[in-house]
Amino acid sequence: MNVLRHLQPAQEDCGSREEWTLLFWTSLAVIVPVILTLWCSAQRSKRKTYMKDFFRKSKHGWHYTDLFNKPTYCCVCSQHILHGAFCDCCGVCADEQCLRRADRSLQCKEIMAPSRPDGAMEHRWVRGNVPLASYCAACKQQCGTQPKLCDFRCVWCQATVHDDCMDSLADADVCDLGEFHSLIIPPHYLHYVNKLRRLSGWTPVLVLANTRSGNNMGEVLLGEFRTLLNPVQVFDLSELPPSKALQLCTLLPPGSVRVLVCGGDGTVGWVLDAIDEMKLKGQDPFIPRVTILPLGTGNDLSNTLGWGAGYAGEIPVEQVLRNILDAEVVKMDRWKVQVASKGSYFRKPKVLSMNNYFSVGPDALMALNFHAHREKTPSFFSSRIINKAVYFLYGTKDCLVQECKDLDKRIELELDGERVALPSLEGIIVCNIGYWGGGCRLWDGMGDEPCPPTRLDDGLLEVMGVFGSFHCAQIQVKLANPVRLGQAHTVRLVLKSSKMPMQVDGEPWAQGPCTITITHKTQVLMLYHSAEQTDDDEDESRAREAAVHLH
């Protein structure tokens, strides 16, 4: 019995050790694959981001594929590849290791090139990966039959030729553009057009109209501008995005193109984002100057640049074009707003571009309510007067409810790394431009207190606080001043608890605990109309002084 009593605990210990061993190896078998999967996913995401950024900056039309649909060889190292990138313009293929070298050393299909003195066009040969069932232009035998990088294809006429037959090809240097010659715009034609760009004093304008802005005014403007200008200069942004429309700038004199944006501040931001894409592609010499014909509600950027708070046909489009001819070129700062949500460690921060202002508090709440109702019944919000009336109703409601009270207890503010003590506020507004809230000069307030001057190109943001919706209304009718918190190159806000309404350039959203960082992004060239077109006649002299500062 004593022996049995001693054996029983030993068996229990042995069984317990086996259970723990089994649990350990089971956990390991589960955790290790999960960790490996997460690591692989993170690496893939990182690689995908890098490739996307690389492709965007390249002059090739690169696309990545996990599996080529036919035997493919790298045009740099000549090795057989299963996955990699290919250019959909010239047909060059490369694996990941050779991609950067291929981008540097292998020229893409030129959209503009001179012809020979005799007017003939030369072939543009690319070696390897010729189409299946293609035949040599010299010996008429099938090309691409060897399991290696071999033979040539012309990217224009699509002719193919064996490596050994290249020297014997009749008229080897003359390309007739092939079967579809009547459908192709020859690169030498665009080169000839490019010579015409050297006309002195020529400043062509491109019109980009948002037909969804301004109670159908965009449709009317499209017709009027097409009558006065070449129709190829006039674009409907509901049919063609600005990134594609602006490519016409590359065929016009560098530094001479002016772009007229017919729409609201959101449309202007869309066009300016497309201009940033041009910079990434190395098209800086062709960057246009941007001007605005304000449609819709708000239009604070247009007001700041002297183009008025809204266009409803009060002046003919001929006068609009004359004003563009007389406008001055100024620089304007653009800013990057990075929103990092609390607890989202594996999620990329939300990144937005800012031209006008960022705000958290009552004005963002009004914008959020307005946008929510406009999404439900867009036909009701077709008039500027109705839109302002709806904003007024939401502002009146917030005066009673005060949804954003005690903001100073929920948020921390840093200006250029220095913590700022906040009074009892309901809202914080960060401005890049002079106007805010549909025509109010927020930083100036009543104009009875001295305050630091503001400029569009000084790399500084003006940061202000408001006590609530009623305080906002008082500022707009010049009965109160904002709480001027300071000017800064970098602004950082930390929302510690609860959800708060936020907006960037009139685009609102509800945001939970997060960190918002606003930093300088770039500068753009805008056109300033020195003849005052804003709602504030008494600000005319100030606007002229601003124009002097901008230069």
XYZ file of C-alpha atoms in Angstrom:
551
model
C 0.000 0.000 0.000
C 2.833 2.355 0.903
C 4.457 1.644 -2.455
C 1.192 2.458 -4.270
C 0.871 5.670 -2.306
C 4.369 6.728 -3.421
C 3.754 5.712 -7.048
C 0.512 7.705 -7.404
C 2.054 11.221 -6.949
C 4.919 10.258 -9.257
C 2.436 9.238 -11.966
C 0.487 12.475 -11.440
C 3.705 14.549 -11.790
C 4.612 12.643 -14.940
C 1.126 13.217 -16.397
C 1.252 16.891 -15.486
C 4.654 17.299 -17.195
C 3.321 15.615 -20.333
C 0.302 17.942 -20.349
C 2.500 21.012 -20.005
C 4.830 19.727 -22.722
C 1.895 19.096 -25.032
C 0.489 22.553 -24.251
C 3.862 24.162 -24.927
C 4.363 22.515 -28.311
C 0.720 23.114 -29.293
C 1.051 26.802 -28.413
C 4.317 26.988 -30.315
C 2.727 25.314 -33.331
C -0.008 27.953 -33.306
C 1.980 31.067 -32.374
C 4.968 30.612 -34.711
C 2.880 30.406 -37.919
C 0.842 33.414 -36.763
C 3.997 35.440 -36.112
C 5.481 34.376 -39.447
C 2.237 35.258 -41.230
C 2.110 38.694 -39.586
C 5.770 39.324 -40.417
C 5.303 38.262 -44.037
C 2.186 40.423 -44.282
C 4.055 43.445 -42.886
C 6.980 42.888 -45.268
C 4.603 42.497 -48.211
C 2.775 45.680 -47.259
C 6.082 47.529 -46.894
C 7.276 46.251 -50.279
C 3.960 47.125 -51.894
C 4.164 50.689 -50.559
C 7.735 51.047 -51.816
C 6.839 49.683 -55.250
C 3.813 51.957 -55.516
C 5.902 55.019 -54.677
C 8.662 53.921 -57.079
C 6.208 53.319 -59.924
C 4.573 56.711 -59.409
C 7.891 58.555 -59.795
C 9.109 56.522 -62.775
C 8.820 57.569 -66.409
C 8.001 53.959 -67.294
C 4.449 52.662 -66.967
C 5.417 49.931 -64.503
C 2.991 47.266 -63.271
C 3.832 44.460 -60.853
C 2.677 40.877 -61.378
C 3.047 37.800 -59.167
C 3.060 35.517 -62.216
C 3.777 36.329 -65.846
C 1.341 34.690 -68.259
C 4.081 33.548 -70.655
C 7.811 32.685 -70.492
C 9.480 35.988 -69.573
C 13.100 37.090 -69.204
C 14.563 40.054 -67.350
C 15.760 42.720 -69.812
C 18.677 43.559 -67.501
C 20.155 40.252 -66.274
C 18.589 38.045 -69.023
C 17.435 35.480 -66.419
C 14.094 33.692 -66.606
C 11.611 35.292 -64.170
C 8.221 34.160 -62.875
C 7.241 37.428 -61.203
C 8.393 41.020 -61.450
C 7.425 44.251 -63.177
C 6.655 45.145 -66.772
C 6.159 48.466 -68.528
C 2.861 48.613 -70.408
C 4.251 51.348 -72.689
C 7.470 49.833 -74.028
C 7.239 46.198 -72.866
C 10.446 46.145 -70.789
C 10.379 43.436 -68.072
C 12.543 43.173 -64.966
C 12.725 41.270 -61.702
C 12.709 43.148 -58.394
C 16.487 43.144 -58.008
C 17.016 44.677 -61.463
C 14.034 47.040 -61.444
C 15.864 50.191 -60.369
C 18.669 49.555 -62.879
C 16.114 48.907 -65.645
C 14.380 52.176 -64.805
C 17.657 54.081 -65.136
C 19.256 52.399 -68.133
C 16.362 51.325 -70.372
C 14.541 54.186 -72.023
C 10.764 54.083 -72.257
C 8.646 54.848 -75.310
C 9.178 58.525 -76.103
C 5.987 60.448 -76.702
C 7.929 63.335 -78.239
C 11.120 63.050 -80.336
C 12.559 64.712 -83.450
C 12.480 62.993 -86.815
C 15.508 62.580 -89.069
C 16.469 65.424 -91.431
C 14.746 63.543 -94.268
C 11.523 63.374 -92.212
C 11.746 59.626 -91.587
C 11.244 58.105 -88.138
C 13.668 55.616 -86.615
C 12.713 52.297 -85.027
C 12.762 52.111 -81.245
C 13.928 48.552 -80.502
C 13.424 46.630 -77.242
C 15.220 43.290 -76.838
C 13.472 40.097 -75.750
C 9.980 38.979 -74.711
C 8.588 39.407 -78.209
C 4.901 38.544 -78.721
C 3.979 34.906 -79.323
C 3.568 33.897 -82.987
C 5.559 36.921 -84.221
C 7.692 36.663 -87.354
C 10.994 38.224 -88.363
C 10.651 41.187 -90.720
C 13.820 40.058 -92.541
C 13.706 36.235 -92.890
C 9.956 35.751 -92.174
C 10.714 32.961 -89.676
C 9.144 32.831 -86.210
C 10.790 34.942 -83.497
C 11.173 34.311 -79.782
C 11.476 30.542 -80.057
C 14.666 30.203 -78.009
C 14.397 29.807 -74.206
C 16.375 32.982 -73.449
C 16.270 36.766 -73.870
C 16.468 37.119 -77.620
C 15.268 39.016 -80.707
C 13.950 42.564 -80.986
C 10.603 44.352 -81.223
C 9.932 47.944 -82.310
C 7.666 49.663 -79.762
C 6.040 51.778 -82.495
C 5.435 49.598 -85.576
C 5.541 46.299 -83.554
C 7.922 44.751 -86.136
C 10.082 41.893 -84.797
C 13.486 40.723 -86.003
C 15.982 38.015 -85.020
C 19.239 39.009 -83.371
C 21.151 37.596 -86.359
C 18.890 39.277 -88.921
C 19.183 42.802 -87.551
C 22.104 43.753 -89.785
C 20.407 42.372 -92.918
C 17.074 44.124 -92.333
C 16.254 46.442 -95.220
C 15.555 49.987 -94.075
C 16.516 48.920 -90.552
C 16.383 52.468 -89.278
C 13.064 53.522 -90.841
C 9.815 53.009 -88.925
C 6.468 53.495 -90.681
C 4.410 53.036 -87.450
C 3.041 49.750 -88.795
C -0.545 48.654 -89.379
C -2.080 51.377 -87.216
C -0.063 54.288 -88.572
C -3.235 56.258 -89.302
C -4.340 56.015 -85.658
C -1.018 56.866 -83.958
C 0.132 60.381 -83.071
C 3.790 60.269 -84.164
C 6.336 61.501 -81.622
C 7.927 63.769 -84.232
C 4.567 65.523 -84.686
C 4.482 66.395 -80.984
C 8.104 67.519 -81.255
C 7.027 69.892 -84.012
C 4.157 71.152 -81.847
C 6.654 71.660 -79.047
C 8.574 74.131 -81.213
C 5.447 76.235 -81.444
C 5.544 76.610 -77.653
C 8.347 79.139 -77.999
C 5.890 81.864 -78.963
C 6.602 84.900 -76.805
C 3.828 86.198 -74.567
C 1.700 83.061 -74.966
C 0.070 81.983 -71.698
C -2.528 79.343 -72.580
C -5.256 78.584 -70.034
C -6.812 75.222 -69.231
C -10.343 75.264 -67.802
C -11.195 72.497 -65.299
C -14.855 72.665 -64.269
C -16.689 70.674 -61.602
C -20.233 70.363 -62.930
C -21.470 69.250 -59.491
C -20.672 72.655 -57.960
C -22.758 75.801 -57.968
C -26.302 74.808 -58.942
C -25.402 73.535 -62.429
C -23.316 76.659 -63.161
C -20.420 74.375 -64.139
C -22.357 73.013 -67.143
C -23.051 76.545 -68.377
C -19.432 77.608 -67.968
C -18.158 74.583 -69.911
C -20.221 75.651 -72.934
C -19.200 79.310 -72.720
C -15.481 78.567 -72.423
C -15.625 76.030 -75.269
C -17.099 78.762 -77.435
C -14.288 81.214 -76.662
C -11.369 78.760 -76.466
C -10.237 75.628 -78.249
C -12.488 72.852 -76.851
C -9.373 70.758 -76.139
C -8.529 73.277 -73.394
C -11.801 72.761 -71.503
C -12.277 69.729 -69.232
C -15.279 68.366 -67.349
C -13.898 66.913 -64.112
C -16.860 64.547 -63.819
C -15.544 62.803 -66.953
C -11.753 63.205 -66.639
C -9.753 63.588 -63.396
C -7.394 66.569 -63.086
C -4.309 64.302 -63.048
C -5.034 63.365 -66.680
C -6.239 66.794 -67.802
C -3.042 68.438 -66.532
C -0.864 66.220 -68.740
C -1.670 68.659 -71.544
C 0.643 71.098 -69.712
C 3.638 69.006 -70.805
C 2.876 69.858 -74.444
C 2.716 73.606 -73.807
C 5.403 76.216 -73.026
C 7.091 75.465 -69.690
C 6.023 77.891 -66.982
C 3.355 79.578 -69.090
C 0.200 77.519 -68.507
C -2.577 78.851 -66.304
C -5.303 76.599 -64.946
C -8.740 78.006 -64.170
C -10.559 75.813 -61.625
C -14.326 76.283 -61.722
C -15.598 74.860 -58.445
C -15.373 75.074 -54.667
C -12.401 74.795 -52.335
C -12.642 70.991 -52.481
C -12.240 71.027 -56.275
C -9.238 73.354 -55.962
C -7.647 70.951 -53.474
C -8.235 68.072 -55.907
C -6.396 69.958 -58.666
C -3.532 70.960 -56.354
C -3.079 67.300 -55.346
C -2.777 66.444 -59.050
C -0.100 69.145 -59.403
C 1.826 67.515 -56.532
C 1.736 64.277 -58.547
C 3.303 66.142 -61.491
C 6.183 67.181 -59.214
C 6.733 63.562 -58.170
C 6.988 62.610 -61.850
C 9.699 65.207 -62.461
C 7.413 67.527 -64.445
C 8.322 70.643 -62.435
C 9.040 72.834 -65.515
C 5.439 72.321 -66.666
C 3.728 73.144 -63.352
C 0.847 75.553 -64.090
C -0.320 78.636 -62.196
C -3.744 78.091 -60.634
C -6.648 80.501 -60.494
C -10.216 80.056 -59.279
C -13.745 80.784 -60.476
C -15.639 80.086 -57.226
C -18.790 77.965 -57.356
C -20.735 76.447 -54.478
C -20.528 77.468 -50.795
C -17.570 78.706 -48.752
C -14.835 79.558 -51.252
C -12.516 81.014 -48.601
C -9.393 80.353 -50.676
C -10.928 82.186 -53.633
C -11.797 85.089 -51.329
C -8.245 85.214 -49.987
C -6.817 85.385 -53.512
C -9.187 88.165 -54.564
C -11.510 86.137 -56.814
C -14.605 86.596 -54.659
C -16.882 84.477 -52.491
C -18.971 83.005 -55.310
C -19.693 83.336 -59.031
C -23.254 83.376 -60.340
C -22.764 84.888 -63.796
C -22.577 88.496 -62.599
C -19.639 89.181 -64.922
C -19.223 87.653 -68.416
C -16.631 84.919 -68.940
C -14.771 87.295 -71.268
C -14.067 89.499 -68.253
C -13.008 86.433 -66.257
C -10.370 85.721 -68.914
C -9.228 89.371 -68.892
C -8.823 89.190 -65.118
C -6.661 86.085 -65.521
C -4.417 87.940 -67.971
C -3.907 90.747 -65.418
C -3.458 88.513 -62.350
C -0.246 88.342 -60.318
C 1.618 85.116 -59.533
C 1.980 84.388 -55.794
C 3.202 81.428 -53.764
C 0.985 79.581 -51.305
C 1.946 77.084 -48.595
C 0.310 73.656 -48.510
C 0.300 71.531 -45.368
C 0.227 67.854 -44.419
C -2.266 66.804 -41.741
C -1.408 63.445 -40.173
C -4.041 61.810 -37.956
C -2.775 58.867 -35.877
C -5.633 57.171 -34.017
C -4.900 56.002 -30.486
C -4.314 52.255 -30.232
C -3.958 51.712 -34.010
C -0.280 50.749 -33.905
C -0.364 48.569 -37.023
C -2.486 50.958 -39.080
C -0.998 53.767 -41.116
C -1.915 57.283 -39.987
C -4.534 59.086 -42.028
C -2.783 61.737 -44.157
C -4.619 64.724 -45.657
C -3.543 67.810 -47.595
C -4.559 71.204 -46.232
C -4.802 74.480 -48.139
C -7.233 76.523 -46.033
C -7.682 75.388 -42.449
C -8.079 72.588 -39.941
C -10.522 72.797 -37.053
C -11.945 70.803 -34.185
C -15.108 71.970 -32.439
C -18.380 73.752 -33.297
C -17.614 74.814 -36.888
C -16.519 71.243 -37.722
C -19.720 69.965 -36.082
C -21.837 72.257 -38.278
C -19.953 71.061 -41.372
C -20.418 67.420 -40.323
C -24.185 67.829 -39.816
C -24.490 69.759 -43.081
C -22.633 67.100 -45.086
C -24.658 64.277 -43.524
C -27.958 65.869 -44.558
C -26.655 66.902 -47.979
C -25.717 63.273 -48.689
C -29.311 62.222 -47.951
C -31.071 64.970 -49.980
C -28.542 66.577 -52.377
C -31.253 68.263 -54.484
C -32.324 70.385 -51.493
C -28.839 71.912 -51.115
C -28.622 73.490 -54.570
C -28.674 77.153 -53.516
C -25.970 79.151 -51.749
C -28.665 80.947 -49.701
C -30.248 77.661 -48.570
C -26.837 76.269 -47.643
C -26.010 79.285 -45.470
C -29.450 79.116 -43.853
C -28.890 75.441 -42.945
C -25.496 76.307 -41.458
C -27.192 79.020 -39.385
C -29.761 76.539 -38.052
C -27.058 74.065 -37.022
C -25.106 76.869 -35.352
C -28.211 77.944 -33.413
C -28.790 74.366 -32.287
C -25.204 74.033 -31.033
C -25.542 77.265 -29.057
C -28.230 75.490 -27.023
C -26.744 71.989 -26.829
C -22.989 72.821 -26.636
C -21.785 69.402 -27.804
C -18.123 70.522 -27.853
C -17.854 72.079 -24.391
C -14.830 71.382 -22.152
C -12.587 70.926 -25.183
C -9.644 72.317 -23.197
C -9.931 69.340 -20.819
C -9.969 66.803 -23.648
C -7.222 68.136 -25.869
C -3.574 69.204 -25.634
C -2.008 71.758 -27.997
C 1.669 72.165 -28.916
C 3.054 74.923 -31.169
C 6.567 74.201 -32.455
C 7.020 71.744 -29.577
C 5.888 74.182 -26.859
C 2.815 73.209 -24.800
C 0.114 75.903 -24.825
C -2.188 76.419 -21.829
C -5.784 76.547 -23.086
C -8.614 78.638 -21.660
C -12.146 77.212 -21.477
C -12.653 76.650 -25.226
C -15.068 74.719 -27.417
C -13.059 74.881 -30.634
C -9.554 75.262 -32.084
C -8.977 76.535 -35.639
C -5.647 76.340 -37.516
C -5.566 78.669 -40.540
C -3.256 78.931 -43.553
C -5.262 81.626 -45.377
C -6.850 84.960 -44.462
C -10.506 83.994 -44.773
C -12.550 81.427 -42.842
C -16.217 80.492 -42.445
C -17.456 81.795 -45.791
C -15.904 85.274 -45.816
C -14.669 86.104 -42.288
C -11.134 87.350 -41.621
C -10.728 85.253 -38.483
C -7.198 86.220 -37.373
C -7.962 89.949 -37.722
C -11.265 89.679 -35.834
C -12.743 93.123 -35.158
C -9.545 94.810 -36.299
C -9.257 96.759 -33.034
C -6.285 94.841 -31.642
C -2.738 94.694 -33.010
C -1.795 91.220 -34.226
C 1.133 89.737 -36.176
C 0.689 89.956 -39.975
C -0.199 86.873 -41.987
C 1.057 85.748 -45.382
C 0.327 82.840 -47.683
C 3.983 81.913 -48.159
C 5.576 82.490 -44.744
C 5.517 78.831 -43.648
C 3.451 79.784 -40.594
C 0.015 78.726 -39.406
C -2.301 80.908 -37.326
C -3.874 79.037 -34.397
C -7.008 80.389 -32.729
C -9.633 79.298 -30.235
C -13.384 79.969 -30.008
C -15.729 79.743 -27.033
C -18.612 78.227 -29.031
C -20.983 78.645 -31.961
C -22.275 81.983 -30.667
C -18.696 83.272 -30.421
C -18.092 82.138 -34.051
C -21.171 84.099 -35.136
C -19.967 87.195 -33.260
C -16.566 86.991 -34.985
C -18.201 86.701 -38.411
C -20.124 89.962 -37.909
C -17.093 91.702 -36.355
C -18.495 91.865 -32.824
C -15.736 89.774 -31.209
C -12.150 88.652 -31.593
C -10.918 85.051 -31.591
C -8.605 83.761 -28.891
C -5.252 84.079 -30.670
C -3.149 81.157 -29.432
C -0.119 81.834 -31.636
C 1.654 81.211 -34.950
C 3.766 78.120 -35.621
C 5.614 76.102 -38.249
C 4.356 72.821 -36.724
C 1.102 72.239 -34.846
C 0.387 69.157 -32.737
C -2.924 68.322 -31.064
C -3.618 65.327 -28.825
C -7.268 64.350 -28.336
C -7.172 62.374 -25.092
C -10.748 61.137 -24.787
C -14.167 60.920 -26.508
C -15.095 61.636 -30.121
C -14.888 65.136 -31.568
C -15.925 66.602 -34.945
C -12.984 67.661 -37.111
C -12.572 69.091 -40.595
C -9.889 69.883 -43.148
C -10.861 72.393 -45.838
C -14.565 71.775 -45.290
C -14.328 67.955 -45.358
C -15.573 66.846 -41.907
C -15.457 63.590 -39.945
C -15.943 62.346 -36.357
C -12.630 61.417 -34.742
C -11.849 59.411 -31.610
C -8.718 59.761 -29.422
C -5.744 60.548 -31.653
C -2.689 62.675 -32.312
C -2.874 65.268 -35.101
C 0.348 66.676 -36.529
C 0.326 69.502 -39.095
C 3.580 70.125 -40.976
C 4.616 72.017 -44.107
C 4.193 70.006 -47.303
C 5.037 72.167 -50.325
C 4.319 75.462 -52.081
C 2.160 76.058 -55.140
C 1.897 78.935 -57.602
C -1.467 80.696 -57.513
C -2.869 83.738 -59.308
C -3.918 86.754 -57.221
C -6.536 89.203 -58.478
C -5.498 92.604 -57.147
C -8.907 94.186 -57.822
C -10.875 93.257 -54.693
C -13.748 90.834 -55.348
C -14.569 89.817 -51.778
C -17.604 90.519 -49.659
C -15.621 92.883 -47.388
C -15.178 96.186 -49.222
C -13.312 97.735 -46.305
C -10.608 95.061 -46.595
C -9.581 96.293 -50.044
C -6.509 98.176 -48.877
C -5.430 95.240 -46.712
C -5.692 92.891 -49.680
C -3.440 95.136 -51.727
C -0.895 95.232 -48.921
C -1.044 91.427 -48.786
C -0.297 91.276 -52.513
C 2.817 93.402 -51.938
C 3.934 91.106 -49.085
C 3.345 88.041 -51.232
C 5.938 89.304 -53.676
